[in-house]
Amino acid sequence: MIPTQSRFASLSAPALPPPPTPRLQNQPSVQSLSSTVVRLPLHTRRRRQQRVRRRREVRALDAAQAFDFESRASEEMEQRARLKIAIVGFGNFGQFLGRKFTAQGHALLAYSRSDHSAAARDVGADFFCDPHDLCEQHPDVVVLCTSILSAEAVLRSLPLQRLRRSTLFVDVLSVKEFPKNLLLHLLPPDFDILCTHPMYGPESGKHGWAGLPFVYDKVRIGDSEDRIDRCDRFLDIFAREGCRMVEMSCAAHDENAAEIQFLTHTVGRLLSKLDLKSTPINTKGYETLLQLVENTCSDSFDLYNGLFMYNKNSTELLERLDIAFDSLKKELFGRLHDILRKQLFESPSSGTLAKRN
Ligand code: NAP
């Protein structure tokens, strides 16, 4: 708004001749002029007075026009800032993201294997059952939001030739090296690619996204101004919600995510196998464990499986977890054995064995 005003203020400025004196500004200029042109013939004075009046009218009109242009121009700017975003995979996370996109005024199109038209209406999106119809809408941005396991099949099934040549493709998969390679391999070279990972979900982000990490890697963004601007406008959606924006390579993301994410989900899933119950004497620590089970198990098993299958660092982490658990057990049982051994062999007269005998 502010840049628009100043731009148009400077555009309209030349149409307004600078006021010759402060007096001319404050008083009717006809009178001021009449005093300076007193020796001119009457008809000349009248013509001058008319001309001055006309000039004053033009000034007023011009000011009004400039104001109208401003509001129209700011509307146009808002319109231009508005992205047409297509979400492919309108499940749990797709709907969660889509709600924010429409709340920020972006146009939203949704496509999924299942019919989510009611959910789309609720979010304010147009739902498409046919990917051809979706692509013919020529979205500015296509967000790939399917399960990690189905991403390749879904991407291969899209009629990419129906999209505009410069389309920006974004993925939000929870692993990053895999979709990066997939998009580089399957998309035409003219498409832009932005790999992202909003590191929160419908459960952890239900009270807002402020302070939550958003990782992104501009894998391939054309160097023209409009492409750079489009990518920035997309990232701005998350920045405006207060996300902690972290630019990081896909490889570095996966290294970190194995510990941060796969470990968290594994512990949550492991605890869920214990079928833990809330009790009247819950401690804070125990409440945290219950919360962890709820957070992780509300995501699909496909998501968890994808974290394991498509992040090579996850296998190593699972092995480290096994080793750590074994070592912890060894430490506990080692101490227990020490005590038992002492009781059995070091003072047999006072030991359990001796008593029994
Ligand atoms: P998800 O189980 O990982 O994915 C569900 C989506 O994948 C649905 O839209 C589903 O389609 C689609 N899908 C699954 N199998 C398919 C197949 N064979 N063919 C076509 N589509 C298929 O659960 P999600 O939580 O919604 O996650 C979506 C993506 O966001 C995942 O890549 C995940 O890693 C990422 N992500 C999730 C979170 C989170 O907290 N949930 C956070 C960050 C990133 P239908 O709608 O037709 O069932």
mmCIF file with all atom_site columns, C-alpha atoms and ligand atoms in Angstrom, residues 87-97 111-116 127 144-151 153-154 157 171-176 196-205 261 265 295 298-304 306-307, ligand 1:
data_model
loop_
_atom_site.group_PDB
_atom_site.id
_atom_site.type_symbol
_atom_site.label_atom_id
_atom_site.label_alt_id
_atom_site.label_comp_id
_atom_site.label_asym_id
_atom_site.label_entity_id
_atom_site.label_seq_id
_atom_site.pdbx_PDB_ins_code
_atom_site.Cartn_x
_atom_site.Cartn_y
_atom_site.Cartn_z
_atom_site.occupancy
_atom_site.B_iso_or_equiv
_atom_site.pdbx_formal_charge
_atom_site.auth_seq_id
_atom_site.auth_comp_id
_atom_site.auth_asym_id
_atom_site.auth_atom_id
_atom_site.pdbx_PDB_model_num
ATOM   1   C CA  . ILE A 1 87  ? -2.444  -29.143 -3.699  1.00 0.00 ? 87  ILE A CA  1
ATOM   2   C CA  . VAL A 1 88  ? -1.946  -32.678 -4.970  1.00 0.00 ? 88  VAL A CA  1
ATOM   3   C CA  . GLY A 1 89  ? -2.806  -35.075 -2.128  1.00 0.00 ? 89  GLY A CA  1
ATOM   4   C CA  . PHE A 1 90  ? -5.563  -33.414 -0.144  1.00 0.00 ? 90  PHE A CA  1
ATOM   5   C CA  . GLY A 1 91  ? -5.413  -35.676 2.916   1.00 0.00 ? 91  GLY A CA  1
ATOM   6   C CA  . ASN A 1 92  ? -4.767  -34.772 6.533   1.00 0.00 ? 92  ASN A CA  1
ATOM   7   C CA  . PHE A 1 93  ? -1.772  -32.511 5.940   1.00 0.00 ? 93  PHE A CA  1
ATOM   8   C CA  . GLY A 1 94  ? -2.951  -31.114 2.592   1.00 0.00 ? 94  GLY A CA  1
ATOM   9   C CA  . GLN A 1 95  ? -6.143  -29.808 4.190   1.00 0.00 ? 95  GLN A CA  1
ATOM   10  C CA  . PHE A 1 96  ? -4.223  -28.414 7.146   1.00 0.00 ? 96  PHE A CA  1
ATOM   11  C CA  . LEU A 1 97  ? -1.927  -26.426 4.807   1.00 0.00 ? 97  LEU A CA  1
ATOM   12  C CA  . TYR A 1 111 ? -6.782  -32.902 -6.142  1.00 0.00 ? 111 TYR A CA  1
ATOM   13  C CA  . SER A 1 112 ? -6.682  -36.302 -4.466  1.00 0.00 ? 112 SER A CA  1
ATOM   14  C CA  . ARG A 1 113 ? -7.248  -39.976 -5.116  1.00 0.00 ? 113 ARG A CA  1
ATOM   15  C CA  . SER A 1 114 ? -10.273 -39.962 -2.781  1.00 0.00 ? 114 SER A CA  1
ATOM   16  C CA  . ASP A 1 115 ? -13.181 -37.559 -2.982  1.00 0.00 ? 115 ASP A CA  1
ATOM   17  C CA  . HIS A 1 116 ? -12.442 -34.749 -0.540  1.00 0.00 ? 116 HIS A CA  1
ATOM   18  C CA  . PHE A 1 127 ? -11.839 -29.789 -5.737  1.00 0.00 ? 127 PHE A CA  1
ATOM   19  C CA  . LEU A 1 144 ? 2.986   -32.256 -3.829  1.00 0.00 ? 144 LEU A CA  1
ATOM   20  C CA  . CYS A 1 145 ? 1.457   -33.416 -0.546  1.00 0.00 ? 145 CYS A CA  1
ATOM   21  C CA  . THR A 1 146 ? 0.863   -37.146 -1.023  1.00 0.00 ? 146 THR A CA  1
ATOM   22  C CA  . SER A 1 147 ? 2.322   -39.865 1.192   1.00 0.00 ? 147 SER A CA  1
ATOM   23  C CA  . ILE A 1 148 ? 6.052   -40.393 0.701   1.00 0.00 ? 148 ILE A CA  1
ATOM   24  C CA  . LEU A 1 149 ? 5.358   -43.937 -0.478  1.00 0.00 ? 149 LEU A CA  1
ATOM   25  C CA  . SER A 1 150 ? 2.942   -42.851 -3.247  1.00 0.00 ? 150 SER A CA  1
ATOM   26  C CA  . ALA A 1 151 ? 4.777   -39.682 -4.350  1.00 0.00 ? 151 ALA A CA  1
ATOM   27  C CA  . ALA A 1 153 ? 3.336   -42.925 -8.729  1.00 0.00 ? 153 ALA A CA  1
ATOM   28  C CA  . VAL A 1 154 ? 1.247   -39.778 -8.224  1.00 0.00 ? 154 VAL A CA  1
ATOM   29  C CA  . SER A 1 157 ? 0.290   -39.855 -13.228 1.00 0.00 ? 157 SER A CA  1
ATOM   30  C CA  . ASP A 1 171 ? 6.994   -30.690 -2.182  1.00 0.00 ? 171 ASP A CA  1
ATOM   31  C CA  . VAL A 1 172 ? 6.274   -30.892 1.547   1.00 0.00 ? 172 VAL A CA  1
ATOM   32  C CA  . LEU A 1 173 ? 7.338   -34.498 2.102   1.00 0.00 ? 173 LEU A CA  1
ATOM   33  C CA  . SER A 1 174 ? 8.928   -35.256 5.467   1.00 0.00 ? 174 SER A CA  1
ATOM   34  C CA  . VAL A 1 175 ? 12.073  -36.594 3.781   1.00 0.00 ? 175 VAL A CA  1
ATOM   35  C CA  . LYS A 1 176 ? 13.957  -34.402 1.342   1.00 0.00 ? 176 LYS A CA  1
ATOM   36  C CA  . THR A 1 196 ? 10.276  -27.834 1.734   1.00 0.00 ? 196 THR A CA  1
ATOM   37  C CA  . HIS A 1 197 ? 9.435   -29.422 5.036   1.00 0.00 ? 197 HIS A CA  1
ATOM   38  C CA  . PRO A 1 198 ? 7.090   -27.704 7.437   1.00 0.00 ? 198 PRO A CA  1
ATOM   39  C CA  . MET A 1 199 ? 8.330   -29.449 10.595  1.00 0.00 ? 199 MET A CA  1
ATOM   40  C CA  . TYR A 1 200 ? 4.984   -29.569 12.344  1.00 0.00 ? 200 TYR A CA  1
ATOM   41  C CA  . GLY A 1 201 ? 1.604   -31.102 11.712  1.00 0.00 ? 201 GLY A CA  1
ATOM   42  C CA  . PRO A 1 202 ? -2.113  -30.726 12.385  1.00 0.00 ? 202 PRO A CA  1
ATOM   43  C CA  . GLU A 1 203 ? -1.533  -31.733 16.022  1.00 0.00 ? 203 GLU A CA  1
ATOM   44  C CA  . SER A 1 204 ? 1.614   -29.752 16.911  1.00 0.00 ? 204 SER A CA  1
ATOM   45  C CA  . GLY A 1 205 ? 0.562   -26.753 14.772  1.00 0.00 ? 205 GLY A CA  1
ATOM   46  C CA  . GLN A 1 261 ? 11.884  -36.859 13.542  1.00 0.00 ? 261 GLN A CA  1
ATOM   47  C CA  . HIS A 1 265 ? 8.112   -41.090 15.907  1.00 0.00 ? 265 HIS A CA  1
ATOM   48  C CA  . ASN A 1 295 ? 1.169   -36.621 18.527  1.00 0.00 ? 295 ASN A CA  1
ATOM   49  C CA  . SER A 1 298 ? -2.289  -39.399 14.913  1.00 0.00 ? 298 SER A CA  1
ATOM   50  C CA  . ASP A 1 299 ? -0.126  -39.401 11.752  1.00 0.00 ? 299 ASP A CA  1
ATOM   51  C CA  . SER A 1 300 ? -0.642  -42.257 9.301   1.00 0.00 ? 300 SER A CA  1
ATOM   52  C CA  . PHE A 1 301 ? 1.578   -45.345 9.486   1.00 0.00 ? 301 PHE A CA  1
ATOM   53  C CA  . ASP A 1 302 ? 2.441   -44.601 5.823   1.00 0.00 ? 302 ASP A CA  1
ATOM   54  C CA  . LEU A 1 303 ? 4.075   -41.391 6.976   1.00 0.00 ? 303 LEU A CA  1
ATOM   55  C CA  . TYR A 1 304 ? 6.146   -43.216 9.607   1.00 0.00 ? 304 TYR A CA  1
ATOM   56  C CA  . GLY A 1 306 ? 8.109   -43.316 4.631   1.00 0.00 ? 306 GLY A CA  1
ATOM   57  C CA  . LEU A 1 307 ? 10.436  -41.744 7.199   1.00 0.00 ? 307 LEU A CA  1
HETATM 58  P P1  . NAP B 2 .   ? 0.146   -39.453 4.464   1.00 0.00 ? 1   NAP B P1  1
HETATM 59  O O1  . NAP B 2 .   ? -0.480  -40.733 4.833   1.00 0.00 ? 1   NAP B O1  1
HETATM 60  O O2  . NAP B 2 .   ? 1.599   -39.404 4.477   1.00 0.00 ? 1   NAP B O2  1
HETATM 61  O O3  . NAP B 2 .   ? -0.415  -39.001 3.045   1.00 0.00 ? 1   NAP B O3  1
HETATM 62  C C1  . NAP B 2 .   ? -1.786  -38.968 2.760   1.00 0.00 ? 1   NAP B C1  1
HETATM 63  C C2  . NAP B 2 .   ? -2.013  -38.460 1.372   1.00 0.00 ? 1   NAP B C2  1
HETATM 64  O O4  . NAP B 2 .   ? -1.378  -39.297 0.408   1.00 0.00 ? 1   NAP B O4  1
HETATM 65  C C3  . NAP B 2 .   ? -3.494  -38.449 1.031   1.00 0.00 ? 1   NAP B C3  1
HETATM 66  O O5  . NAP B 2 .   ? -3.796  -37.299 0.297   1.00 0.00 ? 1   NAP B O5  1
HETATM 67  C C4  . NAP B 2 .   ? -3.642  -39.701 0.194   1.00 0.00 ? 1   NAP B C4  1
HETATM 68  O O6  . NAP B 2 .   ? -4.634  -39.630 -0.783  1.00 0.00 ? 1   NAP B O6  1
HETATM 69  C C5  . NAP B 2 .   ? -2.335  -39.749 -0.548  1.00 0.00 ? 1   NAP B C5  1
HETATM 70  N N1  . NAP B 2 .   ? -2.048  -41.125 -0.963  1.00 0.00 ? 1   NAP B N1  1
HETATM 71  C C6  . NAP B 2 .   ? -1.660  -42.160 -0.181  1.00 0.00 ? 1   NAP B C6  1
HETATM 72  N N2  . NAP B 2 .   ? -1.479  -43.281 -0.926  1.00 0.00 ? 1   NAP B N2  1
HETATM 73  C C7  . NAP B 2 .   ? -1.791  -42.940 -2.191  1.00 0.00 ? 1   NAP B C7  1
HETATM 74  C C8  . NAP B 2 .   ? -1.811  -43.657 -3.422  1.00 0.00 ? 1   NAP B C8  1
HETATM 75  N N3  . NAP B 2 .   ? -1.455  -44.939 -3.494  1.00 0.00 ? 1   NAP B N3  1
HETATM 76  N N4  . NAP B 2 .   ? -2.166  -42.986 -4.532  1.00 0.00 ? 1   NAP B N4  1
HETATM 77  C C9  . NAP B 2 .   ? -2.519  -41.677 -4.470  1.00 0.00 ? 1   NAP B C9  1
HETATM 78  N N5  . NAP B 2 .   ? -2.510  -40.948 -3.346  1.00 0.00 ? 1   NAP B N5  1
HETATM 79  C C10 . NAP B 2 .   ? -2.162  -41.572 -2.219  1.00 0.00 ? 1   NAP B C10 1
HETATM 80  O O7  . NAP B 2 .   ? -0.461  -38.372 5.505   1.00 0.00 ? 1   NAP B O7  1
HETATM 81  P P2  . NAP B 2 .   ? -0.391  -36.777 5.585   1.00 0.00 ? 1   NAP B P2  1
HETATM 82  O O8  . NAP B 2 .   ? -0.226  -36.491 7.013   1.00 0.00 ? 1   NAP B O8  1
HETATM 83  O O9  . NAP B 2 .   ? -1.550  -36.199 4.897   1.00 0.00 ? 1   NAP B O9  1
HETATM 84  O O10 . NAP B 2 .   ? 0.980   -36.349 4.870   1.00 0.00 ? 1   NAP B O10 1
HETATM 85  C C11 . NAP B 2 .   ? 1.035   -35.902 3.550   1.00 0.00 ? 1   NAP B C11 1
HETATM 86  C C12 . NAP B 2 .   ? 2.478   -35.502 3.208   1.00 0.00 ? 1   NAP B C12 1
HETATM 87  O O11 . NAP B 2 .   ? 2.862   -34.414 4.026   1.00 0.00 ? 1   NAP B O11 1
HETATM 88  C C13 . NAP B 2 .   ? 3.464   -36.621 3.472   1.00 0.00 ? 1   NAP B C13 1
HETATM 89  O O12 . NAP B 2 .   ? 4.430   -36.655 2.467   1.00 0.00 ? 1   NAP B O12 1
HETATM 90  C C14 . NAP B 2 .   ? 4.111   -36.225 4.789   1.00 0.00 ? 1   NAP B C14 1
HETATM 91  O O13 . NAP B 2 .   ? 5.425   -36.708 4.899   1.00 0.00 ? 1   NAP B O13 1
HETATM 92  C C15 . NAP B 2 .   ? 4.076   -34.715 4.692   1.00 0.00 ? 1   NAP B C15 1
HETATM 93  N N6  . NAP B 2 .   ? 4.057   -34.019 5.970   1.00 0.00 ? 1   NAP B N6  1
HETATM 94  C C16 . NAP B 2 .   ? 3.169   -34.408 6.912   1.00 0.00 ? 1   NAP B C16 1
HETATM 95  C C17 . NAP B 2 .   ? 3.186   -33.796 8.146   1.00 0.00 ? 1   NAP B C17 1
HETATM 96  C C18 . NAP B 2 .   ? 2.224   -34.191 9.240   1.00 0.00 ? 1   NAP B C18 1
HETATM 97  O O14 . NAP B 2 .   ? 2.428   -33.825 10.379  1.00 0.00 ? 1   NAP B O14 1
HETATM 98  N N7  . NAP B 2 .   ? 1.167   -34.892 8.963   1.00 0.00 ? 1   NAP B N7  1
HETATM 99  C C19 . NAP B 2 .   ? 4.116   -32.772 8.405   1.00 0.00 ? 1   NAP B C19 1
HETATM 100 C C20 . NAP B 2 .   ? 4.987   -32.393 7.392   1.00 0.00 ? 1   NAP B C20 1
HETATM 101 C C21 . NAP B 2 .   ? 4.960   -33.026 6.190   1.00 0.00 ? 1   NAP B C21 1
HETATM 102 P P3  . NAP B 2 .   ? -6.195  -39.659 -0.406  1.00 0.00 ? 1   NAP B P3  1
HETATM 103 O O15 . NAP B 2 .   ? -6.480  -38.290 0.086   1.00 0.00 ? 1   NAP B O15 1
HETATM 104 O O16 . NAP B 2 .   ? -6.843  -39.975 -1.674  1.00 0.00 ? 1   NAP B O16 1
HETATM 105 O O17 . NAP B 2 .   ? -6.343  -40.723 0.633   1.00 0.00 ? 1   NAP B O17 1
#
